[in-house]
């Protein structure tokens, strides 16, 4: 089946063709007819499956004929998603799909001044894409007109739940008309999501693609077992060993970890940029742009900051730190192998991650192959548990362990490289979230 056979407006089809899409993806095939009919839909799909177009294309198609070029605008479609990056990405997609229409679009997110966003809202937009926090701020201040909302989309609802956004969403939904179409997209359908769907949706149809929690088949998944203290060295070794490592996303657990790793890579002459919740919006956007343009090889990120980022041509995802939640493994590796292209996902596994690895393997229903990095000198002598114990003991006795030494050296070197040996300060502002 091709796009022409789906109930989409010809002007939208023209834009789809411009995007180079030849065939609808499975979620598009299943969801578009239902969304077009006006049904409430629960879409179970991960990013990378084409889910954004699955809800956007039919909603836009419906608005096209109803909209006169010069009429006053009230927002009729509201799309809510968890992160700044994601809303900007969805908005970019909406704009490109709507390019042959006179529909007006807007995007709202925190971390930057609100004047421009307020002006845009007041000028009237047909389709608004927003993060919950900033949207609620603006709605509370009386901006925007949401009395004529026809469709509400809650994208990445599972992540919005994790990030504590549901109370905000509840408040927003109360301000919208009762009678409207609601679409909810989530990577998983657990009991919490089910209760959300009961709260927000009306007799919904479930549309699911692939087995639940199955990563794209186009991703080669590999495990490297390595002791904690050798992870940075192993990463550098891998990146230096092959030019196939071309555009790499590396995931670390904490904001500090992301910063330290980025500094360590730069010191090795590997171009890298960091994305985490404490970096300003401008810094995050610049980092992402440089990575997209190929100016930097490595983007080091925390889970939350990287959520939903859509970059074509990520060759490798490297889980430097093992994901805290098994489902994050699937989200992370989904940054590569997008839209049918090949990708490699490498996960570093230390002694302490063995249990968590078993959980991930259970979730994805396969045992992941283990590989050794050629030419890398693995520390054979000290098992990690012992080393951690030694380090703790050493700390108590005033000696510093190997791990700390390595980082202390790296940090000293990094500081020595800064003008005047000045301490590197985090420029980021306050963040509501930890990651
Ligand atoms: P999403 O799951 O919405 O984040 O989309 C993942 C990527 O797939 C985006 O880069 C889209 O532009 C792309 N995409 C969406 N639909 C199609 C399609 N039918 N054919 C090829 N690429 C697509």
PDB file of C-alpha atoms and ligand atoms in Angstrom, residues 3 20-25 28 46-53 89 93 97 310 312 338-339, ligand 1:
ATOM      1  CA  UNK A   3       0.379   6.899   0.749  1.00  0.00           C
ATOM      2  CA  UNK A  20      11.147  11.325   0.222  1.00  0.00           C
ATOM      3  CA  UNK A  21       8.773   8.908   1.935  1.00  0.00           C
ATOM      4  CA  UNK A  22       7.693   6.301  -0.563  1.00  0.00           C
ATOM      5  CA  UNK A  23       5.824   3.812   1.637  1.00  0.00           C
ATOM      6  CA  UNK A  24       3.921   4.291   4.871  1.00  0.00           C
ATOM      7  CA  UNK A  25       5.519   2.618   7.890  1.00  0.00           C
ATOM      8  CA  UNK A  28       1.252   4.890   9.727  1.00  0.00           C
ATOM      9  CA  UNK A  46       8.737   3.748  19.725  1.00  0.00           C
ATOM     10  CA  UNK A  47      10.457   6.736  18.198  1.00  0.00           C
ATOM     11  CA  UNK A  48      11.988   5.829  14.876  1.00  0.00           C
ATOM     12  CA  UNK A  49       8.854   4.055  13.670  1.00  0.00           C
ATOM     13  CA  UNK A  50       7.405   7.089  11.924  1.00  0.00           C
ATOM     14  CA  UNK A  51       4.817   7.710  14.636  1.00  0.00           C
ATOM     15  CA  UNK A  52       4.989  11.502  14.362  1.00  0.00           C
ATOM     16  CA  UNK A  53       3.731  11.397  10.781  1.00  0.00           C
ATOM     17  CA  UNK A  89      11.429  18.144  16.204  1.00  0.00           C
ATOM     18  CA  UNK A  93       7.899  17.813  10.982  1.00  0.00           C
ATOM     19  CA  UNK A  97       4.102  18.336   6.185  1.00  0.00           C
ATOM     20  CA  UNK A 310      15.919  12.439  15.706  1.00  0.00           C
ATOM     21  CA  UNK A 312      19.646  10.775  10.636  1.00  0.00           C
ATOM     22  CA  UNK A 338      16.300   4.741  12.232  1.00  0.00           C
ATOM     23  CA  UNK A 339      13.905   4.422   9.320  1.00  0.00           C
TER      24      UNK A 339
HETATM   25  P1  LIG B   1       9.529   9.227  14.258  1.00  0.00           P
HETATM   26  O1  LIG B   1       9.275   7.820  14.714  1.00  0.00           O
HETATM   27  O2  LIG B   1       8.286   9.994  14.063  1.00  0.00           O
HETATM   28  O3  LIG B   1      10.517   9.917  15.181  1.00  0.00           O
HETATM   29  O4  LIG B   1      10.212   9.166  12.797  1.00  0.00           O
HETATM   30  C1  LIG B   1      11.496   8.643  12.585  1.00  0.00           C
HETATM   31  C2  LIG B   1      12.075   9.056  11.260  1.00  0.00           C
HETATM   32  O5  LIG B   1      11.443   8.371  10.189  1.00  0.00           O
HETATM   33  C3  LIG B   1      11.962  10.547  10.936  1.00  0.00           C
HETATM   34  O6  LIG B   1      13.231  10.970  10.485  1.00  0.00           O
HETATM   35  C4  LIG B   1      10.945  10.633   9.821  1.00  0.00           C
HETATM   36  O7  LIG B   1      11.238  11.696   8.953  1.00  0.00           O
HETATM   37  C5  LIG B   1      11.137   9.281   9.127  1.00  0.00           C
HETATM   38  N1  LIG B   1       9.913   8.780   8.469  1.00  0.00           N
HETATM   39  C6  LIG B   1       8.638   8.896   8.893  1.00  0.00           C
HETATM   40  N2  LIG B   1       7.793   8.272   8.058  1.00  0.00           N
HETATM   41  C7  LIG B   1       8.540   7.739   7.065  1.00  0.00           C
HETATM   42  C8  LIG B   1       8.247   6.967   5.900  1.00  0.00           C
HETATM   43  N3  LIG B   1       7.007   6.603   5.600  1.00  0.00           N
HETATM   44  N4  LIG B   1       9.279   6.594   5.109  1.00  0.00           N
HETATM   45  C9  LIG B   1      10.548   6.948   5.419  1.00  0.00           C
HETATM   46  N5  LIG B   1      10.901   7.671   6.504  1.00  0.00           N
HETATM   47  C10 LIG B   1       9.907   8.063   7.331  1.00  0.00           C
END
